[in-house]
């Protein structure tokens, strides 16, 4: 089934389409979520929440504004960032034992290896140093544009413009 056919079935709320949607995208979305959250159980919860949001909000997807994968990726990323900012999550993180941190470091190295194997980091490395810095904060570390602005001490408008330009540069590399 093509992505277009899948979207048609999702719009019709076909249950089989939901299963196929999950099968097609759950692994990649989980990787993005886990990279931000660093907690396996929380990442699974957010993944489930993400698919429910996709299912319920499919009518808000607009092909003219971007690819479907980008849309669902943003839903998962935003849900992860919301969880990171929640008071309950932050309190639980303060109470973690040191054993969890060793596990997190191991998982982080595995995830970085996965990102390397699909080649994203290689393309990012080809960008200008400022783009590498901005994309690292926004996409690999989960910063908001406001937080990246503060971290880099660059005006918010400049971060937004540079982010857009960096993404366009990255798209050009990927087209080759």
Short mmCIF file of C-alpha atoms in Angstrom, two decimals:
data_model
loop_
_atom_site.label_atom_id
_atom_site.label_comp_id
_atom_site.label_asym_id
_atom_site.label_seq_id
_atom_site.Cartn_x
_atom_site.Cartn_y
_atom_site.Cartn_z
CA UNK A 1 0.00 0.00 0.00
CA UNK A 2 1.39 3.41 -0.94
CA UNK A 3 1.44 6.31 1.47
CA UNK A 4 -1.33 8.02 -0.50
CA UNK A 5 -3.54 4.94 -0.28
CA UNK A 6 -2.77 4.68 3.42
CA UNK A 7 -3.77 8.31 3.98
CA UNK A 8 -7.08 7.74 2.21
CA UNK A 9 -7.79 4.78 4.48
CA UNK A 10 -6.80 6.76 7.57
CA UNK A 11 -9.14 9.58 6.57
CA UNK A 12 -11.88 6.92 6.36
CA UNK A 13 -10.86 5.73 9.87
CA UNK A 14 -10.18 2.20 8.62
CA UNK A 15 -8.83 0.16 11.57
CA UNK A 16 -6.48 -1.81 9.32
CA UNK A 17 -4.92 1.47 8.20
CA UNK A 18 -4.10 2.30 11.81
CA UNK A 19 -2.24 -1.00 12.18
CA UNK A 20 -0.36 -0.41 8.95
CA UNK A 21 0.43 3.17 9.98
CA UNK A 22 1.85 1.89 13.25
CA UNK A 23 3.87 -0.83 11.53
CA UNK A 24 5.32 1.64 9.03
CA UNK A 25 6.32 4.45 11.40
CA UNK A 26 6.51 3.23 15.01
CA UNK A 27 10.22 2.34 15.01
CA UNK A 28 11.42 5.63 13.56
CA UNK A 29 9.09 7.71 15.76
CA UNK A 30 10.13 5.74 18.83
CA UNK A 31 13.78 6.52 18.06
CA UNK A 32 13.05 10.23 17.90
CA UNK A 33 11.02 10.15 21.10
CA UNK A 34 13.55 8.05 22.98
CA UNK A 35 16.40 10.29 21.87
CA UNK A 36 14.67 13.18 23.62
CA UNK A 37 13.13 11.41 26.64
CA UNK A 38 15.81 8.81 27.47
CA UNK A 39 13.28 6.68 29.35
CA UNK A 40 11.99 3.55 27.62
CA UNK A 41 8.60 3.35 29.37
CA UNK A 42 7.89 7.06 28.96
CA UNK A 43 8.92 6.86 25.30
CA UNK A 44 6.47 3.99 24.74
CA UNK A 45 3.69 6.02 26.38
CA UNK A 46 4.48 9.03 24.22
CA UNK A 47 4.58 6.84 21.12
CA UNK A 48 1.09 5.56 21.91
CA UNK A 49 -0.10 9.11 22.58
CA UNK A 50 1.44 10.21 19.28
CA UNK A 51 -0.46 7.62 17.26
CA UNK A 52 -3.71 8.54 18.97
CA UNK A 53 -3.08 12.22 18.09
CA UNK A 54 -2.28 11.31 14.49
CA UNK A 55 -5.48 9.26 14.24
CA UNK A 56 -7.70 11.89 15.84
CA UNK A 57 -6.15 14.88 14.05
CA UNK A 58 -5.62 13.46 10.57
CA UNK A 59 -8.01 16.07 9.19
CA UNK A 60 -5.55 18.81 10.17
CA UNK A 61 -2.81 17.33 7.95
CA UNK A 62 -2.29 19.49 4.88
CA UNK A 63 -0.20 18.02 2.05
CA UNK A 64 0.58 21.50 0.72
CA UNK A 65 2.43 22.35 3.95
CA UNK A 66 4.74 19.34 3.99
CA UNK A 67 5.23 15.62 3.86
CA UNK A 68 3.15 13.29 6.00
CA UNK A 69 6.24 11.89 7.70
CA UNK A 70 7.36 15.38 8.70
CA UNK A 71 3.91 16.07 10.14
CA UNK A 72 3.87 12.92 12.28
CA UNK A 73 7.50 13.46 13.27
CA UNK A 74 6.59 16.91 14.57
CA UNK A 75 3.67 15.46 16.54
CA UNK A 76 5.99 12.96 18.24
CA UNK A 77 8.69 15.56 18.84
CA UNK A 78 6.21 18.04 20.33
CA UNK A 79 4.67 15.38 22.57
CA UNK A 80 8.18 14.50 23.79
CA UNK A 81 9.04 18.11 24.51
CA UNK A 82 5.73 18.57 26.34
CA UNK A 83 6.59 15.55 28.50
CA UNK A 84 10.08 16.90 29.20
CA UNK A 85 8.60 20.17 30.39
CA UNK A 86 5.99 18.56 32.60
CA UNK A 87 6.45 18.92 36.33
CA UNK A 88 5.80 15.25 37.08
CA UNK A 89 8.43 14.07 34.60
CA UNK A 90 11.01 16.50 35.97
CA UNK A 91 10.35 15.37 39.54
CA UNK A 92 10.75 11.70 38.57
CA UNK A 93 14.04 12.48 36.84
CA UNK A 94 15.40 14.08 40.01
CA UNK A 95 14.76 10.84 41.89
CA UNK A 96 16.55 8.45 39.52
CA UNK A 97 19.26 6.20 40.92
CA UNK A 98 22.77 6.33 39.51
CA UNK A 99 22.24 2.86 37.96
CA UNK A 100 19.83 4.40 35.47
CA UNK A 101 22.44 6.84 34.25
CA UNK A 102 24.85 4.10 33.19
CA UNK A 103 21.99 2.50 31.25
CA UNK A 104 21.14 5.85 29.64
CA UNK A 105 24.70 6.35 28.47
CA UNK A 106 24.74 2.90 26.88
CA UNK A 107 21.39 3.53 25.15
CA UNK A 108 22.56 6.96 24.00
CA UNK A 109 25.57 5.42 22.29
CA UNK A 110 23.34 2.83 20.60
CA UNK A 111 20.96 5.55 19.41
CA UNK A 112 23.80 7.70 18.12
CA UNK A 113 25.03 4.66 16.21
CA UNK A 114 21.53 4.17 14.72
CA UNK A 115 21.43 7.82 13.64
CA UNK A 116 24.86 7.39 12.09
CA UNK A 117 23.81 4.24 10.23
CA UNK A 118 20.94 6.01 8.48
CA UNK A 119 23.36 8.78 7.52
CA UNK A 120 21.70 11.85 8.99
CA UNK A 121 24.75 12.97 10.92
CA UNK A 122 26.93 12.68 7.82
CA UNK A 123 24.67 15.10 5.97
CA UNK A 124 24.51 17.47 8.93
CA UNK A 125 28.34 17.47 9.15
CA UNK A 126 28.44 18.91 5.62
CA UNK A 127 26.59 22.04 6.74
CA UNK A 128 28.12 25.29 7.99
CA UNK A 129 29.27 25.18 11.63
CA UNK A 130 26.44 27.50 12.73
CA UNK A 131 23.89 25.17 11.06
CA UNK A 132 25.41 22.15 12.78
CA UNK A 133 25.11 23.93 16.11
CA UNK A 134 21.51 25.03 15.55
CA UNK A 135 20.29 21.68 14.21
CA UNK A 136 22.01 19.83 17.04
CA UNK A 137 20.14 21.91 19.60
CA UNK A 138 16.76 21.92 17.84
CA UNK A 139 16.53 18.39 16.50
CA UNK A 140 19.00 16.17 18.32
CA UNK A 141 18.71 17.73 21.78
CA UNK A 142 15.06 18.84 21.60
CA UNK A 143 15.52 22.55 22.33
CA UNK A 144 12.79 24.97 21.34
CA UNK A 145 13.79 27.85 19.10
CA UNK A 146 13.52 30.17 22.10
CA UNK A 147 15.81 27.95 24.17
CA UNK A 148 18.32 27.70 21.31
CA UNK A 149 18.21 31.49 20.99
CA UNK A 150 19.07 31.87 24.66
CA UNK A 151 21.72 29.14 24.60
CA UNK A 152 23.51 30.59 21.56
CA UNK A 153 22.78 34.21 22.54
CA UNK A 154 21.29 34.89 19.11
CA UNK A 155 18.00 36.76 18.55
CA UNK A 156 14.98 34.46 18.15
CA UNK A 157 14.21 35.77 14.66
CA UNK A 158 17.76 34.97 13.55
CA UNK A 159 17.48 31.42 14.93
CA UNK A 160 14.22 30.93 13.01
CA UNK A 161 15.72 32.24 9.77
CA UNK A 162 18.95 30.27 10.14
CA UNK A 163 17.02 27.11 11.03
CA UNK A 164 14.91 27.46 7.89
CA UNK A 165 18.02 28.11 5.77
CA UNK A 166 19.87 25.16 7.35
CA UNK A 167 16.94 22.82 6.70
CA UNK A 168 16.87 23.98 3.08
CA UNK A 169 20.62 23.31 2.80
CA UNK A 170 20.09 19.86 4.29
CA UNK A 171 17.28 19.17 1.80
CA UNK A 172 19.61 20.12 -1.03
CA UNK A 173 22.21 17.64 0.23
CA UNK A 174 19.58 14.92 0.44
CA UNK A 175 18.39 15.53 -3.13
CA UNK A 176 21.81 14.77 -4.54
#
